Short mmCIF file of C-alpha atoms and ligand atoms in Angstrom, two decimals:
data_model
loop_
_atom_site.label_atom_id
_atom_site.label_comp_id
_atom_site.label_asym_id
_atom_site.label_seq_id
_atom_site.Cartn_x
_atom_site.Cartn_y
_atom_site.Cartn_z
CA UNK A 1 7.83 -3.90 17.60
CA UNK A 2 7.36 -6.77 20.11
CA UNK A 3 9.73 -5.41 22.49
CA UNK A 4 8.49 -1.55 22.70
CA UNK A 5 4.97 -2.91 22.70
CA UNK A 6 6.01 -5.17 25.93
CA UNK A 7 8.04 -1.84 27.45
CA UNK A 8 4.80 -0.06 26.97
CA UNK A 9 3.12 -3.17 28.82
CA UNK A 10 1.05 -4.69 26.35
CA UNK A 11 0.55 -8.81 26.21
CA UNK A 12 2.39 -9.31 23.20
CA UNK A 13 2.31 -12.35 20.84
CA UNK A 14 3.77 -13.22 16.95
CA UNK A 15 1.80 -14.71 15.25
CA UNK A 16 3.80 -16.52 12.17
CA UNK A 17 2.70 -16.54 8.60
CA UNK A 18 4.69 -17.76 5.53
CA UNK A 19 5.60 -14.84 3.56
CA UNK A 20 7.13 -14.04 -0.26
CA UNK A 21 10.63 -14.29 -0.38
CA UNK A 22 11.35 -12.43 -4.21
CA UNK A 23 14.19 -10.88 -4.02
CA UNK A 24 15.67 -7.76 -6.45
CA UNK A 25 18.49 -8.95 -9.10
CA UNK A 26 20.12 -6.82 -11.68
CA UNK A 27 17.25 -4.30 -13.56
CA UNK A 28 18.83 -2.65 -16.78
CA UNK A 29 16.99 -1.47 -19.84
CA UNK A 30 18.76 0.39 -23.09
CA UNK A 31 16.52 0.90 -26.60
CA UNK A 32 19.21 -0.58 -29.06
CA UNK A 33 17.29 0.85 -31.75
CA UNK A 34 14.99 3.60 -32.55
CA UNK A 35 13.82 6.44 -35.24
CA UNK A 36 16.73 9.13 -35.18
CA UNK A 37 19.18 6.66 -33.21
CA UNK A 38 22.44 8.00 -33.65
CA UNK A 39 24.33 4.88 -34.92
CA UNK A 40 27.09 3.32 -32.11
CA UNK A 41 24.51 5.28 -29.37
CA UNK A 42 22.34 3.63 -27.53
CA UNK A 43 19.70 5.31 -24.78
CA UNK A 44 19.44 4.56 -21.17
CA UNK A 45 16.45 3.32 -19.51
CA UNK A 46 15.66 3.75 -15.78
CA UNK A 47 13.18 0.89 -14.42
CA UNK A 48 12.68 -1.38 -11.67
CA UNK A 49 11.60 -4.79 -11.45
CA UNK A 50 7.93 -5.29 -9.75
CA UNK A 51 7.50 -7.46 -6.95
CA UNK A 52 6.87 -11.27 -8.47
CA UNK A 53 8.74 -9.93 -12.00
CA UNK A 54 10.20 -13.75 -13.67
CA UNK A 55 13.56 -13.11 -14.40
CA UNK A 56 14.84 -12.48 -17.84
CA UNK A 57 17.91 -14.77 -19.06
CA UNK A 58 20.98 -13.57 -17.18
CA UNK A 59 22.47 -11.56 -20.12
CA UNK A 60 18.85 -10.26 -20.72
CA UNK A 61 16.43 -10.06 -23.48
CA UNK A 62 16.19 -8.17 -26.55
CA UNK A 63 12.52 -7.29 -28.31
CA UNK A 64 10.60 -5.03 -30.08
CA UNK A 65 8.25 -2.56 -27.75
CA UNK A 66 4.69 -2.34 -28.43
CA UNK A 67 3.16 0.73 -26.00
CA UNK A 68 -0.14 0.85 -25.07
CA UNK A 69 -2.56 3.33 -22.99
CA UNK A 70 -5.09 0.86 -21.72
CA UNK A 71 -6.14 -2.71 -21.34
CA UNK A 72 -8.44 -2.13 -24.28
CA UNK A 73 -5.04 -1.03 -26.62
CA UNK A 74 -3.88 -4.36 -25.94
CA UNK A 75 -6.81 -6.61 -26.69
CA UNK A 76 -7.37 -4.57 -29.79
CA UNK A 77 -3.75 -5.25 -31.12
CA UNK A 78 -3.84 -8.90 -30.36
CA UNK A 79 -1.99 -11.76 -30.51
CA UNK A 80 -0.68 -11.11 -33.57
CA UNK A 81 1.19 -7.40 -32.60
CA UNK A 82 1.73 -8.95 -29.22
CA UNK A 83 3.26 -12.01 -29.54
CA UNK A 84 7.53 -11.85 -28.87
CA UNK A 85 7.51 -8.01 -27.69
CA UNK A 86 7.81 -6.22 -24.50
CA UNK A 87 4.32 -4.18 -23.68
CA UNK A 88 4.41 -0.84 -22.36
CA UNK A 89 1.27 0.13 -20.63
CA UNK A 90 1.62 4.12 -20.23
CA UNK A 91 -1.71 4.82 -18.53
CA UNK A 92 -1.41 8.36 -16.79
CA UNK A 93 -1.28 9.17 -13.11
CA UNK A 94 -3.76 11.84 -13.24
CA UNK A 95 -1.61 14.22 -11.08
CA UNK A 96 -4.39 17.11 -10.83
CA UNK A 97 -6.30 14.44 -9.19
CA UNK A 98 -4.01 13.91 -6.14
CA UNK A 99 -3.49 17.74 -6.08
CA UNK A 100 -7.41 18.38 -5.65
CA UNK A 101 -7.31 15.77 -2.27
CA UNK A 102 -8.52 12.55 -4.60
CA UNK A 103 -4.59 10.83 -4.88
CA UNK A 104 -6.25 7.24 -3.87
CA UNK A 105 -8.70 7.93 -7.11
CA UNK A 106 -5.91 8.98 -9.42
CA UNK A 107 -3.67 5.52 -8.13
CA UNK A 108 -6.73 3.17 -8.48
CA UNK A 109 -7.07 4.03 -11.96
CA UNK A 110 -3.49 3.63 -12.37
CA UNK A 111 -2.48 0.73 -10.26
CA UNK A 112 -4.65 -2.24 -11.90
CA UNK A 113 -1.90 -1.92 -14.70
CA UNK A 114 0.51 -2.73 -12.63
CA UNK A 115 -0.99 -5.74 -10.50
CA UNK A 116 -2.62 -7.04 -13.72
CA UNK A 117 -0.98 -5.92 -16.84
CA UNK A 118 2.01 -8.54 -16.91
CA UNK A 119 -1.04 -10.96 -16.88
CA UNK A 120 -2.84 -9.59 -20.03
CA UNK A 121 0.84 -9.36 -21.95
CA UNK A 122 1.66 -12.52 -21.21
CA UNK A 123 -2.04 -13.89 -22.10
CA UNK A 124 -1.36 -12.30 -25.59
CA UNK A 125 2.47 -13.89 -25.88
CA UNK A 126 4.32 -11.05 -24.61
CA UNK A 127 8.12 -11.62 -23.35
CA UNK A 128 8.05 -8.84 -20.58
CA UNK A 129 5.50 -6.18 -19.51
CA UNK A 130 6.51 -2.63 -18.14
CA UNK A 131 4.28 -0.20 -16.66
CA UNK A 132 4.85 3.84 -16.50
CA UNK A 133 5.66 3.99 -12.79
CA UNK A 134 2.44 4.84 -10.45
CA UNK A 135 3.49 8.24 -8.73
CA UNK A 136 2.35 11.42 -8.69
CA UNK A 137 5.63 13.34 -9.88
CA UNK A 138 8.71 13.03 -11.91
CA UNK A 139 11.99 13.02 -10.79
CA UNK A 140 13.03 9.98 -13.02
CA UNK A 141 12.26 7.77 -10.36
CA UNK A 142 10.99 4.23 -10.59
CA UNK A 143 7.95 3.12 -8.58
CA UNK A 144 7.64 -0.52 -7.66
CA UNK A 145 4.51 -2.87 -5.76
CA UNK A 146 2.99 -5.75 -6.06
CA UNK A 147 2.25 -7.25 -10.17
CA UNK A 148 0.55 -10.66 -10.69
CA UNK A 149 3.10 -13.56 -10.89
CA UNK A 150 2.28 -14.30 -15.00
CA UNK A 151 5.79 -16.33 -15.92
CA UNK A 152 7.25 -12.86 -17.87
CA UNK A 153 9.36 -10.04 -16.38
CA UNK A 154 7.89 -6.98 -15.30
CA UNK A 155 8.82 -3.93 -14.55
CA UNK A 156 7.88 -0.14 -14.25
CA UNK A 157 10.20 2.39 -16.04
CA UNK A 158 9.57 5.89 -14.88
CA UNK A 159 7.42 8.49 -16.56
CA UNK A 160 9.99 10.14 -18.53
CA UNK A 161 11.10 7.04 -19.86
CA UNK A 162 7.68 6.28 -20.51
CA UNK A 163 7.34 9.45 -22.47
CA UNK A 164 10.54 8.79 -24.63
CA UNK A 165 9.75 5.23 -25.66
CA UNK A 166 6.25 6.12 -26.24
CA UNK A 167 7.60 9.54 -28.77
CA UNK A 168 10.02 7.79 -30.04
CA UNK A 169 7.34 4.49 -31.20
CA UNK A 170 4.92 7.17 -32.71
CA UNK A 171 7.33 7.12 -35.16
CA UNK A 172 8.80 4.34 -35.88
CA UNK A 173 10.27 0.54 -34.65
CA UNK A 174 11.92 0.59 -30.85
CA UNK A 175 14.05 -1.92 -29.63
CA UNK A 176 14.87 -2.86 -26.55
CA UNK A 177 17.13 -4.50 -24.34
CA UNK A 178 15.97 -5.18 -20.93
CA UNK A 179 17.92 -7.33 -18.18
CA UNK A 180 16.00 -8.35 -15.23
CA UNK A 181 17.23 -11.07 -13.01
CA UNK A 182 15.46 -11.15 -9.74
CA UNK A 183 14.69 -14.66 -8.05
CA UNK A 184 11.57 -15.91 -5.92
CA UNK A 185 13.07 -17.97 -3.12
CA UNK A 186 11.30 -20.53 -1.06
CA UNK A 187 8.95 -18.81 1.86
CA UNK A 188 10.12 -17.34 4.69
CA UNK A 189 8.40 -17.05 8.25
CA UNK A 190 7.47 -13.85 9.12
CA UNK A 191 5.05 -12.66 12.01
CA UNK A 192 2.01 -10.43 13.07
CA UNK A 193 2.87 -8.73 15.96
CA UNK A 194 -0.35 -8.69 18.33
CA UNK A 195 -0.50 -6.76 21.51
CA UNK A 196 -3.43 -6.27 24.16
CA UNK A 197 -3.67 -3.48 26.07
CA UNK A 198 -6.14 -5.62 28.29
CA UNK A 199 -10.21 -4.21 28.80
CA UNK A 200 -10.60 -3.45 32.60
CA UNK A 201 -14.72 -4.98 32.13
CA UNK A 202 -14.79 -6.41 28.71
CA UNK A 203 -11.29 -7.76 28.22
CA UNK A 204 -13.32 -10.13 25.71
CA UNK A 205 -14.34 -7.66 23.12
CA UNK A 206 -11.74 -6.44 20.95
CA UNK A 207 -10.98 -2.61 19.36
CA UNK A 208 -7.75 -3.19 16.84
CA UNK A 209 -5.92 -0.26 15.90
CA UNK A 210 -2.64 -1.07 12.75
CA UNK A 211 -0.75 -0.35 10.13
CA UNK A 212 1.49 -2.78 7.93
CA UNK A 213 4.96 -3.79 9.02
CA UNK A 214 6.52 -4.81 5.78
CA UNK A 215 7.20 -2.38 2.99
CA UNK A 216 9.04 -2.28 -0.25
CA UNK A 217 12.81 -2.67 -0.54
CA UNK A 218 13.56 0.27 -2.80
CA UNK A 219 13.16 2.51 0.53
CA UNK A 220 12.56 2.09 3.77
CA UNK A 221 9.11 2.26 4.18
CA UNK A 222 8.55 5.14 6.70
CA UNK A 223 5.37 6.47 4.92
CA UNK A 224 4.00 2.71 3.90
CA UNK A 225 3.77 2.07 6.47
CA UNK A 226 6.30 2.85 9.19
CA UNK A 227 4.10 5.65 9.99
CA UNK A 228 0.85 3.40 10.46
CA UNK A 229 2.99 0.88 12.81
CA UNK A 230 3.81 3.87 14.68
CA UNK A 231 0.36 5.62 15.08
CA UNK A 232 -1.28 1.88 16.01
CA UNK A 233 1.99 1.71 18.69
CA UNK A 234 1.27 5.50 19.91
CA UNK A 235 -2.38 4.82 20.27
CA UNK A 236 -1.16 2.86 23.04
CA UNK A 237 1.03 4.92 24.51
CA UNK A 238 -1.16 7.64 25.16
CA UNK A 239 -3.43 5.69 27.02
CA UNK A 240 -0.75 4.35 28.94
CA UNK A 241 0.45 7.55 29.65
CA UNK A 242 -2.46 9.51 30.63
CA UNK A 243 -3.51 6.34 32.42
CA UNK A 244 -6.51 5.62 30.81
CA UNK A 245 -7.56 2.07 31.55
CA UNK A 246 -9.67 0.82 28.47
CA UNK A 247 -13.01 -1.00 29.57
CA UNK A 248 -12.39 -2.74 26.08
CA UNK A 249 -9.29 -4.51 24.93
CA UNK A 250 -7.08 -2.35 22.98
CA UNK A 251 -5.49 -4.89 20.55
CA UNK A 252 -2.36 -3.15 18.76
CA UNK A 253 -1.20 -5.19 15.57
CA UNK A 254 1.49 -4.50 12.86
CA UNK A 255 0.60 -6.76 9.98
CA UNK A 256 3.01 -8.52 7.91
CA UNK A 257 2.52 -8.94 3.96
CA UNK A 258 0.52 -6.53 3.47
CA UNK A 259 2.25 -5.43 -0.05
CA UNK A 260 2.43 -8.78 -1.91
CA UNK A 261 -0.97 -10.72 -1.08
CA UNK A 262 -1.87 -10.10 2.70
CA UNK A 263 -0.86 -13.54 4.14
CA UNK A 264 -0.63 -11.69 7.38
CA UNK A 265 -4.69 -10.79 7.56
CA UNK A 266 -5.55 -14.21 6.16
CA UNK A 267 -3.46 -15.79 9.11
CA UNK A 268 -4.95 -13.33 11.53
CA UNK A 269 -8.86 -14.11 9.71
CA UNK A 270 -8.14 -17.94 9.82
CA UNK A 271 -7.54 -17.77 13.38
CA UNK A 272 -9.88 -15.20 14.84
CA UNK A 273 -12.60 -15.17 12.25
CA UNK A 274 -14.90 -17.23 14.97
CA UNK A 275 -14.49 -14.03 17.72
CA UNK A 276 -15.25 -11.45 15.04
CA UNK A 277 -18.43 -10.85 16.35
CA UNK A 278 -16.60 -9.68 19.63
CA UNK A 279 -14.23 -7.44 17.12
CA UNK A 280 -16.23 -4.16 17.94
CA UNK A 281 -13.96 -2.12 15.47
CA UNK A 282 -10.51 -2.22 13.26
CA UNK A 283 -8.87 1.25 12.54
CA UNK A 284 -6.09 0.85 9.87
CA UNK A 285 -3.48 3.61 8.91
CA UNK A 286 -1.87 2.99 5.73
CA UNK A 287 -1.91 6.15 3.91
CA UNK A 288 1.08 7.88 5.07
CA UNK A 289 1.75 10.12 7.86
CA UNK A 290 0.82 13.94 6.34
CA UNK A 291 -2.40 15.84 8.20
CA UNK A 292 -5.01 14.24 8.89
CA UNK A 293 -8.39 14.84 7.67
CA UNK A 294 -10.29 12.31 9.81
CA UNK A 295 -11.73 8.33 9.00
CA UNK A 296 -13.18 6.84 5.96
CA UNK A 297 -15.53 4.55 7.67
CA UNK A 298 -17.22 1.50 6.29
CA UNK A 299 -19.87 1.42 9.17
CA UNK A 300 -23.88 1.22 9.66
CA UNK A 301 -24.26 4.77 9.07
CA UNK A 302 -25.94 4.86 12.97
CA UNK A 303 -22.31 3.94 13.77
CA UNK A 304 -21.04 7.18 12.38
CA UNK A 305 -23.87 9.39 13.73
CA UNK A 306 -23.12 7.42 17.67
CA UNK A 307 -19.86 8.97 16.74
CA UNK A 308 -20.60 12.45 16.73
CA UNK A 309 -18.91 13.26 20.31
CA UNK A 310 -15.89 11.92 18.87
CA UNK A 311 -16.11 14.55 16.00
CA UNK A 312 -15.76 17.60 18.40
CA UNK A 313 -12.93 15.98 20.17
CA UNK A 314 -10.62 15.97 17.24
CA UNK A 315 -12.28 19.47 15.80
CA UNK A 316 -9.02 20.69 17.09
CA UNK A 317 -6.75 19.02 14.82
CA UNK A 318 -9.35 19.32 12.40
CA UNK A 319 -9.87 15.42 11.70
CA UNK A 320 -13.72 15.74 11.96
CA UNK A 321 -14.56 14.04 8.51
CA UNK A 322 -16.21 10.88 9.15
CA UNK A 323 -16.68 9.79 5.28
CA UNK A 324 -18.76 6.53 4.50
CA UNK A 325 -16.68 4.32 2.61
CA UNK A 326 -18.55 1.52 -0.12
CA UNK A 327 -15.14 -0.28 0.28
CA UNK A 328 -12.90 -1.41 3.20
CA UNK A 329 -11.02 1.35 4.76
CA UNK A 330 -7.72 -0.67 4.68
CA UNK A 331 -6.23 -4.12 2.67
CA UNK A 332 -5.41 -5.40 6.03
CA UNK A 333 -9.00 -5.09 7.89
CA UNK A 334 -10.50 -5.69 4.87
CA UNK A 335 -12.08 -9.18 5.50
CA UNK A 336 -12.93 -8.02 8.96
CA UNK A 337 -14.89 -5.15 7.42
CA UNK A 338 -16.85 -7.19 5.34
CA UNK A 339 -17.42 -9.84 7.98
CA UNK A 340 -19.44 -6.91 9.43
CA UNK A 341 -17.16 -5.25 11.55
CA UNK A 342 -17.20 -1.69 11.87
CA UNK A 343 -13.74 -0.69 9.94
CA UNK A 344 -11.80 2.54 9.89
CA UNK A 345 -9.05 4.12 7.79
CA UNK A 346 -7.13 7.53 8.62
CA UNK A 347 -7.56 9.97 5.85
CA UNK A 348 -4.30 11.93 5.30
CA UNK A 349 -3.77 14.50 3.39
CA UNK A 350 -2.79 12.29 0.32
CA UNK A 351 -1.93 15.25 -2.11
CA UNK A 352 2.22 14.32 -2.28
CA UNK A 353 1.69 10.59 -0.76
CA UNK A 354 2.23 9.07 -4.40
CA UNK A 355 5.19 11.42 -5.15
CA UNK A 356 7.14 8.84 -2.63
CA UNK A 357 5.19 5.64 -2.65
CA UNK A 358 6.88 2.95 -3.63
CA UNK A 359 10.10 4.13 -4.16
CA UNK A 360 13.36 4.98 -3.23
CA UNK A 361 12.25 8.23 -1.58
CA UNK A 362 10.30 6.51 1.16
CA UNK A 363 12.62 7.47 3.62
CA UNK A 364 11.95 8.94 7.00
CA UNK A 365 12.52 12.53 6.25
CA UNK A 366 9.46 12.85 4.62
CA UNK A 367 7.22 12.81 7.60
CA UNK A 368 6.97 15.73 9.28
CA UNK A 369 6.79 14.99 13.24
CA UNK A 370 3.63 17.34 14.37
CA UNK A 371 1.33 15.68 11.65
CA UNK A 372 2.46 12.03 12.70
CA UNK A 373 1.80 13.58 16.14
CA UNK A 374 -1.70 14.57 14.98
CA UNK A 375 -2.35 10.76 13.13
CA UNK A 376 -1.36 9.18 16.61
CA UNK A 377 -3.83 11.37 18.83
CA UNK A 378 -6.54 10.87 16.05
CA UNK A 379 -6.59 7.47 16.29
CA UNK A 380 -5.97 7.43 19.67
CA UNK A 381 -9.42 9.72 20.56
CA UNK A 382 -11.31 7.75 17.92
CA UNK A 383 -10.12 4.24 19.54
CA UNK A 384 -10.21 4.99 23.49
CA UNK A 385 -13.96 6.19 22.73
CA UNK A 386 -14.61 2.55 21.08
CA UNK A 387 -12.78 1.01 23.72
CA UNK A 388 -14.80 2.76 26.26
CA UNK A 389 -18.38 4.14 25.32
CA UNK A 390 -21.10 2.10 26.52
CA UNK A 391 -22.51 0.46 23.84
CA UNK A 392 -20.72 -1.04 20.83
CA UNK A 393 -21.22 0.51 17.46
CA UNK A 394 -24.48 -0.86 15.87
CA UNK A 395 -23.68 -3.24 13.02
ZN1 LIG B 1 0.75 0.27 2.55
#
């Protein structure tokens, strides 16, 4: 990143923050006994380990599964039902969701079991926690992120095996045996990479386009968030190449950490939270790389309406929806968004984002090159117009 941002002839610096080293181990699962088990048989599940899983012993664990659909489910059962078993949360991915254009809506109803359900199992005496895997379709893959360090393993089997345990405890006692053994290391140094495409008059006041540079290691992150490294990166490119001389300073950065707590955007907040009144806007792409649609924007909404110009620019791509957002528009510009500054997050088309996300099919193949083509020259038009209109958005 450092060194195609200097070729492209930005002023380039790391920035280090102390990142999460957890690192995968062995992840096995079998049900050693179920209703209808044929006996010497056993059945094969397919899971992953979640980022901050404990580790079971290194020959694994063996416990009784208790399955639940919701937080609720759990409190209800207890301590009593709880205690010594391994909790299966099986909360649906509402899949007609993500196919009607509201994916982020389907995962946030989804995700919280994942980031907090180890937590509430463990609360109740639970010896491991699994989640049905947060995607959008089923192919028997696992989907990992981030889940609350709570002392237990945790992991997300996928939805089939979801399905099966979940049948097969309807009727009767399950049994598992699940072998997770991966390890959390001491921290590592890792870096933002920051780049200024200097302002020609107000080199002072700052427009940051990004997207996250670490991802999860079941793929290799090329839709979260390769592609919003590369659309931040491009941004600059095209203004380089059409020699467009910002009056602002384009600032270019690739955040680090963005999946397992955001150490990078607290590093970059403790350091430059005293200049962000001169932060006149953050864009943030971290949504994949399909079509886009245009900008969730948490803005004054006179910010959106001084934007209207920048509308019938990209009404040829078709990224003209400027939607006000009640939330940040991105995990990494989040504290910059509610420190007041205007904030922006490309809307893809999100419909198959979650069929990939998280696992071992975010590979590069999956973005199609004219629609990252179209993410790069949407965020480039929206940020060369911040960069260069003549007064900054109203706050
Ligand atoms: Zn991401």
């Amino acid at each position: 990143m450092a060194a195609e941002l200097r070729q492209l002839g930005l002023e380039v610096r790391l920035q280090p923050v102390a990142v999460t080293h957890w690192i995968r181990g062995a992840e096995t699962a079998t049900l050693v006994e179920y209703p209808g088990m044929v006996p010497g048989t056993t059945q094969k599940i397919v899971l992953t380990a979640l980022g901050g899983s404990s580790s079971t012993p290194p020959d694994g664990l063996t416990a009784d599964v208790v399955t639940v659909n919701t937080f609720d489910e759990l409190t209800a059962l207890g301590r009593d039902k709880v205690a010594g078993k391994i909790v299966l949360f099986n909360e649906l991915f509402d899949k007609q969701k993500a196919a009607a254009g509201l994916a982020f809506a389907a995962y946030g109803e989804t995700v919280r079991y994942r980031g907090a359900g180890a937590k509430a199992a463990a609360d109740l005496g639970a010896v491991a926690a699994l989640v049905r895997s947060v995607g959008s379709i089923d192919y028997r893959l696992p989907h990992t992120g981030f889940s609350f360090p709570a002392g237990i393993p945790a992991g997300a089997v996928t939805a089939e095996d979801a399905d099966l345990i979940v049948h097969l405890a309807s009727q009767g006692k399950v049994r598992m045996h699940l072998t997770l053994t991966p390890q959390k290391l001491p921290d590592e140094t890792g870096y933002n990479v920051i780049a200024d495409l200097k302002g020609v008059e107000h080199p002072e006041q700052i427009v940051l386009v990004s997207g996250h540079l670490d991802s999860w290691d079941l793929g290799t992150g090329a839709i979260d968030d390769g592609a919003g490294v590369v659309i931040a990166m491009e941004t600059a490119e095209i203004l380089q190449r059409l020699h467009l001389r910002p009056a602002r300073t384009l600032r270019v950065i690739a955040w680090m950490d963005e999946e397992t707590g955001g150490a990078g955007s607290k590093a970059y907040s403790t350091e430059y939270s005293a200049d962000f009144a001169h932060h006149i806007a953050a864009i943030e792409s971290d949504a994949g790389a399909a079509h886009p649609l245009g900008f969730d924007v948490k803005a004054a909404p006179a910010a959106i309406d001084a934007l209207r110009p920048v509308q019938a620019v990209l009404q040829s791509i078709g990224a003209t929806v400027f939607q006000p957002s009640t939330y940040p528009p991105g995990a990494d510009i989040a504290a910059m968004s509610d420190a007041g500054v205007p904030a922006f997050g490309v809307m893809q088309d999100g419909r198959t984002y979650f069929n990939y996300h998280h696992s071992a099919a975010d590979t590069l193949d999956k973005i199609v090159p004219s629609e990252l083509r179209e993410n790069a020259a949407a965020m480039a038009v929206l940020a060369y117009a911040l960069t260069n209109m003549k007064d900054p958005l109203p706050r």
